[in-house]
Amino acid sequence: MRILAIDPGNQQSAYALLDADLRPVKFAKKPNDEVMKDCITILEENTTVVVIEMIASYGMAVGKEVFDTCVWIGRFIERLAPETYKLIYRREEKENLCGSMRAKDSNIRQALIDRFGVVGTKKNPGWFYGVSKDVWAAIAVGVTYHDKVEEERRLKLINDKY
């Protein structure tokens, strides 16, 4: 199964297409309209699950940017996969990858590198060669979704066994 993971923003979003091994095979951060076009093209080419990071309220006041991001999440859901989209919350990523709600972006990036390997160089590209900024967050969305599905599958096998 391939995973198309999106880290939405109010004007630009990052996305990463992960193969069955969770290797990012296509990724970018672009204006939202361009991300929408890229994602539609990816979905037309392959059977892919779309996973989008969802915003959650933690009781603090938020600004216009957060509400604009929510609008874009809705637009992605509507256009990309109305029946098959999945949402992942940032807290799920932090818990899954770092084991702590206090994890920051740098902790998530390091957890991904620790799990899959070094970034690499132009001469010797690694698993994440070329990945930067919000694309790390998109990859974290996809990996967390994968891990969640695998955990549910393992639990079902255990329950079916007993």
PDB file of C-alpha atoms in Angstrom:
ATOM      1  CA  MET A   1       0.000   0.000   0.000  1.00  0.00           C
ATOM      2  CA  ARG A   2       1.230   3.467  -0.848  1.00  0.00           C
ATOM      3  CA  ILE A   3       0.467   6.375   1.448  1.00  0.00           C
ATOM      4  CA  LEU A   4      -0.020   9.954   0.310  1.00  0.00           C
ATOM      5  CA  ALA A   5       0.546  12.037   3.445  1.00  0.00           C
ATOM      6  CA  ILE A   6      -0.266  15.745   3.625  1.00  0.00           C
ATOM      7  CA  ASP A   7       0.860  18.326   6.171  1.00  0.00           C
ATOM      8  CA  PRO A   8      -1.609  21.118   5.366  1.00  0.00           C
ATOM      9  CA  GLY A   9      -0.988  24.810   5.729  1.00  0.00           C
ATOM     10  CA  ASN A  10      -3.005  27.948   5.205  1.00  0.00           C
ATOM     11  CA  GLN A  11      -1.194  28.856   1.957  1.00  0.00           C
ATOM     12  CA  GLN A  12       1.303  26.079   1.290  1.00  0.00           C
ATOM     13  CA  SER A  13       1.214  22.406   2.145  1.00  0.00           C
ATOM     14  CA  ALA A  14       3.793  19.660   2.162  1.00  0.00           C
ATOM     15  CA  TYR A  15       3.133  16.176   0.885  1.00  0.00           C
ATOM     16  CA  ALA A  16       5.011  12.910   0.677  1.00  0.00           C
ATOM     17  CA  LEU A  17       4.171   9.788  -1.273  1.00  0.00           C
ATOM     18  CA  LEU A  18       5.486   6.813   0.677  1.00  0.00           C
ATOM     19  CA  ASP A  19       5.980   3.403  -0.923  1.00  0.00           C
ATOM     20  CA  ALA A  20       5.204   0.082   0.784  1.00  0.00           C
ATOM     21  CA  ASP A  21       8.522   0.295   2.688  1.00  0.00           C
ATOM     22  CA  LEU A  22       7.644   3.858   3.809  1.00  0.00           C
ATOM     23  CA  ARG A  23      10.399   5.335   1.625  1.00  0.00           C
ATOM     24  CA  PRO A  24       9.442   8.792   0.347  1.00  0.00           C
ATOM     25  CA  VAL A  25       9.334   8.461  -3.454  1.00  0.00           C
ATOM     26  CA  LYS A  26       7.829  11.854  -4.236  1.00  0.00           C
ATOM     27  CA  PHE A  27       7.565  14.894  -2.016  1.00  0.00           C
ATOM     28  CA  ALA A  28       7.287  18.663  -2.134  1.00  0.00           C
ATOM     29  CA  LYS A  29       6.100  21.781  -0.390  1.00  0.00           C
ATOM     30  CA  LYS A  30       4.105  24.015  -2.697  1.00  0.00           C
ATOM     31  CA  PRO A  31       1.153  26.408  -2.792  1.00  0.00           C
ATOM     32  CA  ASN A  32      -2.036  24.571  -1.900  1.00  0.00           C
ATOM     33  CA  ASP A  33      -3.533  24.720  -5.410  1.00  0.00           C
ATOM     34  CA  GLU A  34      -0.407  23.054  -6.825  1.00  0.00           C
ATOM     35  CA  VAL A  35      -0.392  20.421  -4.078  1.00  0.00           C
ATOM     36  CA  MET A  36      -4.022  19.657  -4.940  1.00  0.00           C
ATOM     37  CA  LYS A  37      -3.107  19.123  -8.619  1.00  0.00           C
ATOM     38  CA  ASP A  38      -0.084  16.962  -7.750  1.00  0.00           C
ATOM     39  CA  CYS A  39      -2.131  14.836  -5.369  1.00  0.00           C
ATOM     40  CA  ILE A  40      -4.919  14.276  -7.891  1.00  0.00           C
ATOM     41  CA  THR A  41      -2.323  13.135 -10.422  1.00  0.00           C
ATOM     42  CA  ILE A  42      -0.769  10.752  -7.882  1.00  0.00           C
ATOM     43  CA  LEU A  43      -4.175   9.306  -7.008  1.00  0.00           C
ATOM     44  CA  GLU A  44      -5.036   8.753 -10.671  1.00  0.00           C
ATOM     45  CA  GLU A  45      -1.792   6.825 -11.180  1.00  0.00           C
ATOM     46  CA  ASN A  46      -1.898   4.551  -8.128  1.00  0.00           C
ATOM     47  CA  THR A  47      -4.033   2.973  -5.479  1.00  0.00           C
ATOM     48  CA  THR A  48      -3.159   5.162  -2.552  1.00  0.00           C
ATOM     49  CA  VAL A  49      -4.587   6.002   0.833  1.00  0.00           C
ATOM     50  CA  VAL A  50      -4.620   9.729   1.623  1.00  0.00           C
ATOM     51  CA  VAL A  51      -3.694  10.717   5.157  1.00  0.00           C
ATOM     52  CA  ILE A  52      -4.001  14.331   6.287  1.00  0.00           C
ATOM     53  CA  GLU A  53      -2.773  15.920   9.497  1.00  0.00           C
ATOM     54  CA  MET A  54      -5.786  17.341  11.315  1.00  0.00           C
ATOM     55  CA  ILE A  55      -5.852  20.301  13.631  1.00  0.00           C
ATOM     56  CA  ALA A  56      -6.895  19.751  17.246  1.00  0.00           C
ATOM     57  CA  SER A  57      -7.869  22.246  19.896  1.00  0.00           C
ATOM     58  CA  TYR A  58      -5.716  22.454  22.990  1.00  0.00           C
ATOM     59  CA  GLY A  59      -7.738  25.234  24.611  1.00  0.00           C
ATOM     60  CA  MET A  60      -5.600  28.108  23.362  1.00  0.00           C
ATOM     61  CA  ALA A  61      -6.772  30.965  21.167  1.00  0.00           C
ATOM     62  CA  VAL A  62      -5.832  30.577  17.507  1.00  0.00           C
ATOM     63  CA  GLY A  63      -5.589  32.970  14.613  1.00  0.00           C
ATOM     64  CA  LYS A  64      -6.845  33.250  11.066  1.00  0.00           C
ATOM     65  CA  GLU A  65      -4.063  30.993   9.734  1.00  0.00           C
ATOM     66  CA  VAL A  66      -5.385  28.009  11.707  1.00  0.00           C
ATOM     67  CA  PHE A  67      -8.910  28.503  10.393  1.00  0.00           C
ATOM     68  CA  ASP A  68      -7.618  28.913   6.833  1.00  0.00           C
ATOM     69  CA  THR A  69      -5.696  25.652   7.272  1.00  0.00           C
ATOM     70  CA  CYS A  70      -8.938  23.964   8.394  1.00  0.00           C
ATOM     71  CA  VAL A  71     -10.604  25.184   5.205  1.00  0.00           C
ATOM     72  CA  TRP A  72      -7.795  23.646   3.155  1.00  0.00           C
ATOM     73  CA  ILE A  73      -8.083  20.363   5.012  1.00  0.00           C
ATOM     74  CA  GLY A  74     -11.742  20.299   4.004  1.00  0.00           C
ATOM     75  CA  ARG A  75     -10.886  21.102   0.395  1.00  0.00           C
ATOM     76  CA  PHE A  76      -8.300  18.297   0.280  1.00  0.00           C
ATOM     77  CA  ILE A  77     -10.777  15.825   1.763  1.00  0.00           C
ATOM     78  CA  GLU A  78     -13.484  16.852  -0.670  1.00  0.00           C
ATOM     79  CA  ARG A  79     -11.293  16.624  -3.791  1.00  0.00           C
ATOM     80  CA  LEU A  80      -8.860  13.841  -3.051  1.00  0.00           C
ATOM     81  CA  ALA A  81     -10.603  10.995  -1.317  1.00  0.00           C
ATOM     82  CA  PRO A  82     -14.110  11.652  -0.058  1.00  0.00           C
ATOM     83  CA  GLU A  83     -14.661   8.088   1.195  1.00  0.00           C
ATOM     84  CA  THR A  84     -11.119   6.900   1.895  1.00  0.00           C
ATOM     85  CA  TYR A  85      -9.244   9.720   3.582  1.00  0.00           C
ATOM     86  CA  LYS A  86      -7.779   9.296   7.040  1.00  0.00           C
ATOM     87  CA  LEU A  87      -6.914  11.960   9.594  1.00  0.00           C
ATOM     88  CA  ILE A  88      -3.932  11.891  11.931  1.00  0.00           C
ATOM     89  CA  TYR A  89      -3.481  14.350  14.769  1.00  0.00           C
ATOM     90  CA  ARG A  90      -0.132  15.861  15.661  1.00  0.00           C
ATOM     91  CA  ARG A  91      -0.316  14.359  19.160  1.00  0.00           C
ATOM     92  CA  GLU A  92      -0.557  10.885  17.582  1.00  0.00           C
ATOM     93  CA  GLU A  93       2.637  11.552  15.618  1.00  0.00           C
ATOM     94  CA  LYS A  94       4.485  12.740  18.705  1.00  0.00           C
ATOM     95  CA  GLU A  95       3.392   9.744  20.771  1.00  0.00           C
ATOM     96  CA  ASN A  96       4.051   7.238  17.997  1.00  0.00           C
ATOM     97  CA  LEU A  97       7.459   8.475  16.900  1.00  0.00           C
ATOM     98  CA  CYS A  98       8.859   9.984  20.097  1.00  0.00           C
ATOM     99  CA  GLY A  99       6.790   8.563  22.939  1.00  0.00           C
ATOM    100  CA  SER A 100       6.145  12.040  24.306  1.00  0.00           C
ATOM    101  CA  MET A 101       3.668  14.858  23.776  1.00  0.00           C
ATOM    102  CA  ARG A 102       6.513  17.287  24.447  1.00  0.00           C
ATOM    103  CA  ALA A 103       8.329  16.307  21.241  1.00  0.00           C
ATOM    104  CA  LYS A 104       9.224  19.124  18.857  1.00  0.00           C
ATOM    105  CA  ASP A 105       9.765  19.066  15.088  1.00  0.00           C
ATOM    106  CA  SER A 106      13.462  18.369  15.571  1.00  0.00           C
ATOM    107  CA  ASN A 107      12.660  15.349  17.773  1.00  0.00           C
ATOM    108  CA  ILE A 108      10.290  13.961  15.152  1.00  0.00           C
ATOM    109  CA  ARG A 109      12.893  14.452  12.420  1.00  0.00           C
ATOM    110  CA  GLN A 110      15.518  12.661  14.501  1.00  0.00           C
ATOM    111  CA  ALA A 111      13.137   9.811  15.314  1.00  0.00           C
ATOM    112  CA  LEU A 112      12.502   9.274  11.595  1.00  0.00           C
ATOM    113  CA  ILE A 113      16.250   9.310  10.852  1.00  0.00           C
ATOM    114  CA  ASP A 114      16.907   6.887  13.713  1.00  0.00           C
ATOM    115  CA  ARG A 115      14.280   4.510  12.365  1.00  0.00           C
ATOM    116  CA  PHE A 116      14.992   4.640   8.630  1.00  0.00           C
ATOM    117  CA  GLY A 117      18.545   5.884   8.190  1.00  0.00           C
ATOM    118  CA  VAL A 118      20.562   8.962   7.438  1.00  0.00           C
ATOM    119  CA  VAL A 119      19.593  11.724   5.055  1.00  0.00           C
ATOM    120  CA  GLY A 120      22.702  11.199   2.943  1.00  0.00           C
ATOM    121  CA  THR A 121      24.489  13.364   0.423  1.00  0.00           C
ATOM    122  CA  LYS A 122      24.256  13.996  -3.306  1.00  0.00           C
ATOM    123  CA  LYS A 123      26.979  11.399  -3.914  1.00  0.00           C
ATOM    124  CA  ASN A 124      25.505   8.930  -1.466  1.00  0.00           C
ATOM    125  CA  PRO A 125      21.767   9.688  -1.042  1.00  0.00           C
ATOM    126  CA  GLY A 126      20.058   8.165   1.958  1.00  0.00           C
ATOM    127  CA  TRP A 127      16.448   7.380   2.748  1.00  0.00           C
ATOM    128  CA  PHE A 128      15.524  11.053   3.187  1.00  0.00           C
ATOM    129  CA  TYR A 129      17.831  12.760   0.691  1.00  0.00           C
ATOM    130  CA  GLY A 130      16.226  16.042  -0.412  1.00  0.00           C
ATOM    131  CA  VAL A 131      13.667  16.169   2.409  1.00  0.00           C
ATOM    132  CA  SER A 132      13.411  19.478   4.228  1.00  0.00           C
ATOM    133  CA  LYS A 133      11.133  21.589   6.391  1.00  0.00           C
ATOM    134  CA  ASP A 134       7.446  20.626   6.419  1.00  0.00           C
ATOM    135  CA  VAL A 135       8.019  17.530   4.288  1.00  0.00           C
ATOM    136  CA  TRP A 136       9.362  15.905   7.489  1.00  0.00           C
ATOM    137  CA  ALA A 137       5.947  16.525   9.053  1.00  0.00           C
ATOM    138  CA  ALA A 138       4.190  14.994   6.047  1.00  0.00           C
ATOM    139  CA  ILE A 139       6.379  11.892   6.315  1.00  0.00           C
ATOM    140  CA  ALA A 140       5.592  11.693  10.042  1.00  0.00           C
ATOM    141  CA  VAL A 141       1.870  11.740   9.171  1.00  0.00           C
ATOM    142  CA  GLY A 142       2.285   8.818   6.772  1.00  0.00           C
ATOM    143  CA  VAL A 143       4.516   6.756   9.055  1.00  0.00           C
ATOM    144  CA  THR A 144       2.170   7.267  11.996  1.00  0.00           C
ATOM    145  CA  TYR A 145      -0.805   6.156   9.918  1.00  0.00           C
ATOM    146  CA  HIS A 146       1.110   3.043   8.812  1.00  0.00           C
ATOM    147  CA  ASP A 147       2.096   2.202  12.384  1.00  0.00           C
ATOM    148  CA  LYS A 148      -1.472   2.707  13.592  1.00  0.00           C
ATOM    149  CA  VAL A 149      -2.843   0.349  10.908  1.00  0.00           C
ATOM    150  CA  GLU A 150      -0.181  -2.254  11.736  1.00  0.00           C
ATOM    151  CA  GLU A 151      -0.973  -2.049  15.456  1.00  0.00           C
ATOM    152  CA  GLU A 152      -4.688  -2.495  14.773  1.00  0.00           C
ATOM    153  CA  ARG A 153      -3.897  -5.496  12.550  1.00  0.00           C
ATOM    154  CA  ARG A 154      -1.725  -7.081  15.274  1.00  0.00           C
ATOM    155  CA  LEU A 155      -4.413  -6.536  17.908  1.00  0.00           C
ATOM    156  CA  LYS A 156      -7.043  -8.092  15.645  1.00  0.00           C
ATOM    157  CA  LEU A 157      -4.838 -11.149  15.111  1.00  0.00           C
ATOM    158  CA  ILE A 158      -4.347 -11.509  18.853  1.00  0.00           C
ATOM    159  CA  ASN A 159      -8.068 -11.114  19.556  1.00  0.00           C
ATOM    160  CA  ASP A 160      -8.992 -13.578  16.808  1.00  0.00           C
ATOM    161  CA  LYS A 161      -6.532 -16.089  18.244  1.00  0.00           C
ATOM    162  CA  TYR A 162      -8.184 -16.004  21.666  1.00  0.00           C
TER     163      TYR A 162
END
